[in-house]
XYZ file of C-alpha atoms in Angstrom:
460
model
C 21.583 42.675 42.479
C 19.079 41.799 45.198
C 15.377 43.305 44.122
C 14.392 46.028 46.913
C 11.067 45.007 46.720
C 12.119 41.760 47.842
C 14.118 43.212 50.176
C 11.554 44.665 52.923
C 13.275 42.784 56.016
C 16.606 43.936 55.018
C 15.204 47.181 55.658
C 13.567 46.606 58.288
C 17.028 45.202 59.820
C 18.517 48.648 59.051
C 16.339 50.401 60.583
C 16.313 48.061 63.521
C 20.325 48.581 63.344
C 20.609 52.390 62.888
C 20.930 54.922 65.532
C 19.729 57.655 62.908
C 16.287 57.591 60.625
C 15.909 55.460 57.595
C 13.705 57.127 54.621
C 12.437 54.821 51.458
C 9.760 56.414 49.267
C 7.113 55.449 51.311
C 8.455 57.444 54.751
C 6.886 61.010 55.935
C 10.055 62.705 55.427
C 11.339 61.306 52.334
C 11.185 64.375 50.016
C 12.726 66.424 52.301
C 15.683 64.084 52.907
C 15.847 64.118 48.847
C 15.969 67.843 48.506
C 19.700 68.919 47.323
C 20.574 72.385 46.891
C 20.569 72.328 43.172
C 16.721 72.509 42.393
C 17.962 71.210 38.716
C 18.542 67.347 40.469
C 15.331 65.400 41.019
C 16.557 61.691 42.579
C 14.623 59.091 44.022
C 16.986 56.543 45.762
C 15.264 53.526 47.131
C 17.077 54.242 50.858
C 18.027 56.764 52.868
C 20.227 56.008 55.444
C 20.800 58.974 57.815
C 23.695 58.148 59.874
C 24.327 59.171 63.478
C 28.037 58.207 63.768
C 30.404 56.471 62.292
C 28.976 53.005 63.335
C 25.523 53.937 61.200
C 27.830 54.585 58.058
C 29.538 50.799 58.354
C 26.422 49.184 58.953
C 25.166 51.126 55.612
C 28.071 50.220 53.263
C 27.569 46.698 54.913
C 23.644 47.362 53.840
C 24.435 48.273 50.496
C 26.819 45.862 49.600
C 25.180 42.949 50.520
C 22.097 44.291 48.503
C 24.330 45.115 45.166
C 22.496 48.970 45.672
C 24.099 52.067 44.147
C 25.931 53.669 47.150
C 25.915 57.753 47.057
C 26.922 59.690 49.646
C 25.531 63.231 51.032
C 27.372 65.578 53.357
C 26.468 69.178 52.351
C 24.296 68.371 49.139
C 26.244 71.295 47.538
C 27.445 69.696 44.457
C 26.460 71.127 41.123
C 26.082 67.903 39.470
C 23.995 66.224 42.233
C 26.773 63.775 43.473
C 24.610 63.366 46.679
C 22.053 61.410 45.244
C 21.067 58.829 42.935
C 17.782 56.989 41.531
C 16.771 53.608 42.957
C 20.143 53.248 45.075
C 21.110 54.022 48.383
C 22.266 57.566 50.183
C 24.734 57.411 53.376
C 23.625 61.136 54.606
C 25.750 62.118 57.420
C 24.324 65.631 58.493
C 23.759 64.121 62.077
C 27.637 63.625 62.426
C 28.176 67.547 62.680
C 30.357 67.459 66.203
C 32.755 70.513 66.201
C 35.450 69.790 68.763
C 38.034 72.702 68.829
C 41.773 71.611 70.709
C 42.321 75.396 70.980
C 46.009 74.219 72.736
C 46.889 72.180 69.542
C 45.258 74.818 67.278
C 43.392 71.960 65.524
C 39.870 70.782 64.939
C 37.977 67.708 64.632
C 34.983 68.184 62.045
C 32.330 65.632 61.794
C 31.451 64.014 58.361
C 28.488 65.945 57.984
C 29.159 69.419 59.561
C 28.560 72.627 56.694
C 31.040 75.333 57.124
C 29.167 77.572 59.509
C 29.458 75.111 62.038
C 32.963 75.216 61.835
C 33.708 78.930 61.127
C 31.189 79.019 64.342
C 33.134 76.713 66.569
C 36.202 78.321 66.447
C 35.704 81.805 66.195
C 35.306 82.363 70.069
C 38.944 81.044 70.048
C 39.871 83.723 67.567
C 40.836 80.806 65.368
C 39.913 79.413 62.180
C 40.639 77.564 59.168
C 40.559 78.237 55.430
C 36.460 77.260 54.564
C 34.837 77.602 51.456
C 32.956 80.813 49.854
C 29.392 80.370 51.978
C 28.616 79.263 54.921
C 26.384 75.889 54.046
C 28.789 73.937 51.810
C 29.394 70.719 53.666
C 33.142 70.528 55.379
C 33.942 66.827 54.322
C 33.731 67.185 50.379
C 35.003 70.677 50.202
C 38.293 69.713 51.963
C 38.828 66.404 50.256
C 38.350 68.195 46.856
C 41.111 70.704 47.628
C 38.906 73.523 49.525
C 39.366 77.232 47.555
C 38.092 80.118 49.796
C 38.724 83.820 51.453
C 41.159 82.357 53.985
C 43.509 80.036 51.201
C 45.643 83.104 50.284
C 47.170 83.129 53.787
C 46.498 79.795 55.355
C 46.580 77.792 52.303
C 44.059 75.274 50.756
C 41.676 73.828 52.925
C 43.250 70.530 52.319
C 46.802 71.765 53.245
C 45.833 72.361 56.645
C 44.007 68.371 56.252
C 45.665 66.636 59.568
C 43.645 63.411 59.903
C 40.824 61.741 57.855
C 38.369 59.007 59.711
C 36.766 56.811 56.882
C 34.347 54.231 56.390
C 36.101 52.224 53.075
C 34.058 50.469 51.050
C 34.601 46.930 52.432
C 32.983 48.684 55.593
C 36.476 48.361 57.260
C 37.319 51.792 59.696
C 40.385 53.311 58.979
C 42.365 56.661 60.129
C 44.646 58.494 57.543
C 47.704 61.127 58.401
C 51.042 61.781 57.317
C 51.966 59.282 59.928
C 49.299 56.270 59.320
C 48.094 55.023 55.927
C 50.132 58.066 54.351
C 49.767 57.018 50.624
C 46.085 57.143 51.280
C 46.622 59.974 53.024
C 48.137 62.011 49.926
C 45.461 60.462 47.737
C 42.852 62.584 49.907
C 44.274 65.648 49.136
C 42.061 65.750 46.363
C 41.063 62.772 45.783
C 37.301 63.341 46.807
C 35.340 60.430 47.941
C 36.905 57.998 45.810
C 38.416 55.787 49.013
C 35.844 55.639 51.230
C 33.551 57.909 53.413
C 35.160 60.639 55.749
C 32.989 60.366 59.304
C 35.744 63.056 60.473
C 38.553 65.290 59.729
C 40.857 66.999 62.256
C 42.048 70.191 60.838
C 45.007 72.855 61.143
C 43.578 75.982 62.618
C 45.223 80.010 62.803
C 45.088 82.947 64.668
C 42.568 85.223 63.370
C 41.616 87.691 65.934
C 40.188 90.303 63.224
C 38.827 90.124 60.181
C 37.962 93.188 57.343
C 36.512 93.696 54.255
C 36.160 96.040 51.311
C 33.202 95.325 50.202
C 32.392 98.271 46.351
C 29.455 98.583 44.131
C 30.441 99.913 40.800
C 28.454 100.376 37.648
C 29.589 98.380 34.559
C 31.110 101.172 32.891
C 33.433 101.016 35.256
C 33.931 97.626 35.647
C 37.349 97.491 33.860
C 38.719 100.196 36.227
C 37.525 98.196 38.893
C 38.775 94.760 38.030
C 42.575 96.219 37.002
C 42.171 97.968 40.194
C 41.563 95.227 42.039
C 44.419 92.912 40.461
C 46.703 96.190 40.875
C 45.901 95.611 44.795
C 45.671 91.990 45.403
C 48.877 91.043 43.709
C 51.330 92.858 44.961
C 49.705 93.106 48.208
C 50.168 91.026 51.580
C 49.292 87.534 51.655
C 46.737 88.517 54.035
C 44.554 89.931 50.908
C 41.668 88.127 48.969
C 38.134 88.599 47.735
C 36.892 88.626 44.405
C 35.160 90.361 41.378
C 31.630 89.399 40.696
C 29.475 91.058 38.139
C 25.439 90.563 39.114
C 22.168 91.582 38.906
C 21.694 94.097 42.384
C 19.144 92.231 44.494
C 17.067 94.068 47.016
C 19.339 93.713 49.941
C 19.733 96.629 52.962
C 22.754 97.445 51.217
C 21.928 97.862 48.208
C 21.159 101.231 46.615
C 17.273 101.263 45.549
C 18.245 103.035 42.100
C 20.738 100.428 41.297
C 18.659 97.524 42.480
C 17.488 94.849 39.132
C 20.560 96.463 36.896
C 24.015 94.742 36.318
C 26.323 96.183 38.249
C 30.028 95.344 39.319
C 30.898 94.243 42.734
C 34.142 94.204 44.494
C 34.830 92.473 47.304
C 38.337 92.920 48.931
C 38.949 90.665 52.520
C 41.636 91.235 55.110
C 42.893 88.772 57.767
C 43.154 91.505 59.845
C 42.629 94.586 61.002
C 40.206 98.071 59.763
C 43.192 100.135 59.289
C 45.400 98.088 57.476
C 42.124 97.264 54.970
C 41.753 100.885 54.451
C 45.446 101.796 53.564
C 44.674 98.802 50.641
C 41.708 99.718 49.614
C 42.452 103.175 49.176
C 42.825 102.633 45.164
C 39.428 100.911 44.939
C 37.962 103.390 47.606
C 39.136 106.009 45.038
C 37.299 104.866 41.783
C 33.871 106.044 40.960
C 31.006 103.183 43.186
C 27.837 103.777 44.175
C 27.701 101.586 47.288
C 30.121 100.775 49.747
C 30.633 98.330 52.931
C 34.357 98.828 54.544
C 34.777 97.734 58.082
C 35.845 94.667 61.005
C 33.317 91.822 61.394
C 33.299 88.024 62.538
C 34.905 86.304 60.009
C 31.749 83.487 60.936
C 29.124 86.115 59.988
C 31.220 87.091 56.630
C 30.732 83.558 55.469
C 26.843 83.642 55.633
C 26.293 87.149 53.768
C 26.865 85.589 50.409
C 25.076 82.582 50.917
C 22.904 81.504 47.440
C 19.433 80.439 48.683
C 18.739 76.754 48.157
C 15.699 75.557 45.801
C 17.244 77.239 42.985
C 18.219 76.175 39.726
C 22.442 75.865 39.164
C 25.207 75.567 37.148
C 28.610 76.596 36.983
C 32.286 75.561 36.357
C 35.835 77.303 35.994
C 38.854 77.778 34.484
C 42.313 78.651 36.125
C 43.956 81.558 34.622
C 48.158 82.091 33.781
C 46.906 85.317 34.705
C 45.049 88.610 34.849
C 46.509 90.596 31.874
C 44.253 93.921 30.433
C 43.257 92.006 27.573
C 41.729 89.357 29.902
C 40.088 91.972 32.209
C 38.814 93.697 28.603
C 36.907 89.797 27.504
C 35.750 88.916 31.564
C 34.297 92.633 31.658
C 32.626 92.112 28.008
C 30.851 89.015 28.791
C 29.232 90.699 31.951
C 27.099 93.217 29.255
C 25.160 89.491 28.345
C 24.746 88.243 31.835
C 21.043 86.530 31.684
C 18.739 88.646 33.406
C 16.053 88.125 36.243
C 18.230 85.671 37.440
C 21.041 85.237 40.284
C 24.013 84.475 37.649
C 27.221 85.615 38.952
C 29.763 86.321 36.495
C 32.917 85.848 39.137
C 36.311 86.355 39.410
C 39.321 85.871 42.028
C 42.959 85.645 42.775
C 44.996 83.002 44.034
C 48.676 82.973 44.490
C 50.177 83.612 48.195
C 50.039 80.287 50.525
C 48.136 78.853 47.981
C 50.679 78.162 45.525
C 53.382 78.044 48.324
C 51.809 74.888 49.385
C 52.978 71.266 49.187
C 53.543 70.070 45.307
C 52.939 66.589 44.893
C 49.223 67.241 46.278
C 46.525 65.612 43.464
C 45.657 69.688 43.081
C 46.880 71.069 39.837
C 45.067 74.168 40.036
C 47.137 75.849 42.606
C 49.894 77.128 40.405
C 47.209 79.393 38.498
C 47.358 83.166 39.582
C 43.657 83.568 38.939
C 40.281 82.219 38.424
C 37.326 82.857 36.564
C 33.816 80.834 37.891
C 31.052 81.233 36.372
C 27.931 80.773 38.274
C 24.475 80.041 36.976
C 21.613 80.438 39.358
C 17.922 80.684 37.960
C 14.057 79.873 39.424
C 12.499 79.239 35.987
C 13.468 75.861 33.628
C 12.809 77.927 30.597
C 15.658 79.711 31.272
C 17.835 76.411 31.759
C 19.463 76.608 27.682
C 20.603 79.928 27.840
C 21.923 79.900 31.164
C 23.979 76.769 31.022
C 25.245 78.086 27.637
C 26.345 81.709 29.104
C 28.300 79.420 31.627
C 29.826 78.103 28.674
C 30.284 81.105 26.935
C 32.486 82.406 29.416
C 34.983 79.265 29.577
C 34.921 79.725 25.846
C 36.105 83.427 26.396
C 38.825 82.885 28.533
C 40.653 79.464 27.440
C 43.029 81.209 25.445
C 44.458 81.965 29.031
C 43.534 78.624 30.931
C 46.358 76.679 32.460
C 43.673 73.553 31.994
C 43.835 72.509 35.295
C 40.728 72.814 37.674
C 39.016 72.829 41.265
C 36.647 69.772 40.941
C 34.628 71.292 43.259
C 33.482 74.109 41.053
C 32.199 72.008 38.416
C 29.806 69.523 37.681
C 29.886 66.193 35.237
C 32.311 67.507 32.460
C 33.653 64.319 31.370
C 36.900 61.694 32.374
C 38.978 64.727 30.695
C 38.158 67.809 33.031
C 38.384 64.969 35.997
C 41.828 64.349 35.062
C 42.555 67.633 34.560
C 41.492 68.437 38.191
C 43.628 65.670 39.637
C 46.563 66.172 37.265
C 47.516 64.059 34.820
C 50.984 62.676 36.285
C 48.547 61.437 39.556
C 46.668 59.191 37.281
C 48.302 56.081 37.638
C 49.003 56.404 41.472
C 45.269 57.432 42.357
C 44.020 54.470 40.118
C 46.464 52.021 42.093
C 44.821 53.303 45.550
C 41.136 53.178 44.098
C 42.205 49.433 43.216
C 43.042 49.217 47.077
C 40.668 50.802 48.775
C 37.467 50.662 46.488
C 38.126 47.956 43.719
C 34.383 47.439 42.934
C 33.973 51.674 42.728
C 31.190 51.380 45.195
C 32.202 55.251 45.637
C 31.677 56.085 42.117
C 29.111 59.198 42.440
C 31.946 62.069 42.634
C 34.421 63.139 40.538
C 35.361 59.665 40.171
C 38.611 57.689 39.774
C 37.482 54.504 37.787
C 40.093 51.264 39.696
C 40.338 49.908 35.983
């Protein structure tokens, strides 16, 4: 490995070369173009190379290569575990490729490597069109969609990544490539999933839907009736159309407009219950929920763009979470999720969450490296805290709750929801019957793992 001290003209080159900005410790700028959202991750790579199209990125894997530097890869800096960024190495940041072209004709979409999901959602809502996105509106589009992509949309337009039509990458001998069903197609299936494992997406082109209206439910309940709630909701969601999502999330009540002040800095139980379509037909399923005992309530249409940003976690904040997939939702289960809720660390933004699945979801293709699709329901705990002293007990009531439920785990899992678990819980989010054939097109594409800061899929 070449010494970066040593290696001042190389940078100099690169900056020379590169359309975008190059940061190294010494830049104005530098800390900023560090900053993940996890305020838990504190990296210092020795370049940042912030790419303004897919020529930038080659000329950076060509960079990093022919230095021997660490080669990490930012598009959304969501990731729990800080896969983004690494000390002393190099980070390919793409957040200047965030192009949104929308083929409203084709009903497709071609998203730029570095695009969040509000640009998207954004893009082609005046076409009364979208796509299945994740849970908030700043998670970056590339690594949610190669991961598998859960969100409000999945139960009727399936996984982000079954609706994945074309990937543009940068592989790691800095060679450009184009994936489909039609071109490269092994390589193709292994990005259904697969991550960043094969090389760096500078675009996807995406299958978009009709969605001309979009509802939601949205209860406030106290914890004592939590349980009501929860069976409630399960009693609506599953049997209900396709068209039917949301979630459970037990809190603390922040100080929000909506919020009553009395309930505001107690734990309370939240319901929120989405409709790909219309007021009236959200009403008619609601009606159960709309029935219990709450103390707040939201029901009504609105852009499905702006319903991604209202539960957007701040960045700057301390996080951890995971998940476990669920063989489903039985009163015993709702009876442990609810009881876990009563020791939900306090002063803190900790979500204790829960949501269904089923629908398109596990309608959609089989042989897809996702192995969490078949589960009926989800549990994800979320950590979010300010302070580090309360780092041990809030990574522990994380664990706590995957404790609780694993009686009723299917053991796969959304990679995306959790951080570094270990080879094990990477496996079991790829399934283990993939293993061989993901390995053999790591060996292809990425011999050397050059892409190795992700979920990763070692070529040995």
């Amino acid at each position: 490995m070449t010494s970066l001290s040593n290696a001042g003209a190389a940078v100099a080159a690169l900056r020379e070369e590169l359309t975008g900005p190059v940061f190294t410790p010494d830049s104005p700028g530098y800390d900023e173009a560090r900053a993940v959202h996890n305020a838990m991750i504190d990296r210092r790579p020795a370049v940042i190379a912030r790419c303004a199209d897919a020529d930038d990125v080659v000329r950076s894997v060509r960079f990093g290569r022919e230095l021997g530097l660490p080669v990490a890869v930012r598009g959304g800096g969501h990731s729990v575990s800080g896969q983004a960024l690494n000390d002393g190495g190099l980070v390919i940041d793409l957040r200047l490729m965030d192009d949104v072209t929308v083929d409203p004709a084709a009903e497709a979409v071609r998203v730029g490597g570095g695009a969040t999901m509000s640009r998207l959602d954004r893009a082609t809502q005046p076409h009364g069109l979208a796509t299945t996105g994740g849970r908030v509106s700043t998670t970056g589009v590339g690594g949610f969609v190669l991961g598998g992509g859960s969100g409000w949309l999945d139960r009727c337009f399936g996984l982000a990544v079954d609706n994945l039509l074309g990937v543009e990458l940068v592989t790691a001998d800095a060679s450009r490539v184009h994936a489909s069903a039609d071109e490269n197609p092994e390589l193709f299936w292994g990005l259904h999933g697969g991550g960043g494992n094969f090389g760096i997406a500078t675009a996807l082109t995406l299958k978009l839907h009709e969605l001309p209206e979009f509802s939601l439910a949205l209860l406030m309940y106290r914890p004592e009736f939590g349980r009501d709630a929860v069976r409630t909701f399960r009693d609506v969601v599953e049997p209900g159309p396709v068209e039917a999502s949301g979630g459970v999330v037990h809190h603390i009540a922040p100080p929000e407009e909506f919020v009553p002040p009395h309930l505001v800095g107690d734990l309370v139980c939240t319901v929120v219950l989405t409709y790909a379509g219309g007021e009236a037909d959200l009403r008619k399923l609601a009606q159960p929920l709309l029935a219990l005992p709450h103390e707040a309530e939201i029901v009504g249409t609105l852009p499905y763009a702006e319903f991604q940003c209202m539960l957007d976690d701040p960045p700057g904040l301390r996080n951890y979470w995971s998940a476990e997939y669920l063989t489903g939702l039985p009163d015993e289960l709702v009876d442990v999720y609810c009881a876990r809720a009563a020791s939900l660390p306090a002063r803190t933004g900790t979500q204790h969450t829960l949501f269904p699945q089923g629908g398109a979801i596990a309608d959609g293709p089989a042989d897809y490296p996702v192995p969490f699709r078949d589960a009926p329901w989800a549990v994800h705990p979320f950590g979010v805290w300010e302070d580090p002293a309360d780092d041990e007990r809030c990574v522990r009531w994380v664990r706590d709750v995957r404790a609780d439920v694993r009686p009723w785990s299917t053991g796969a899992v959304y990679l995306n929801f959790i951080g570094d678990e270990g080879a094990d819980r990477v496996a079991a989010g790829l399934g283990a019957g993939n293993t061989g054939r993901l390995r053999e097109l790591k060996r292809r594409y990425d011999p050397d793992n050059v892409f190795r800061f992700n979920h990763n899929i070692p070529p040995g």
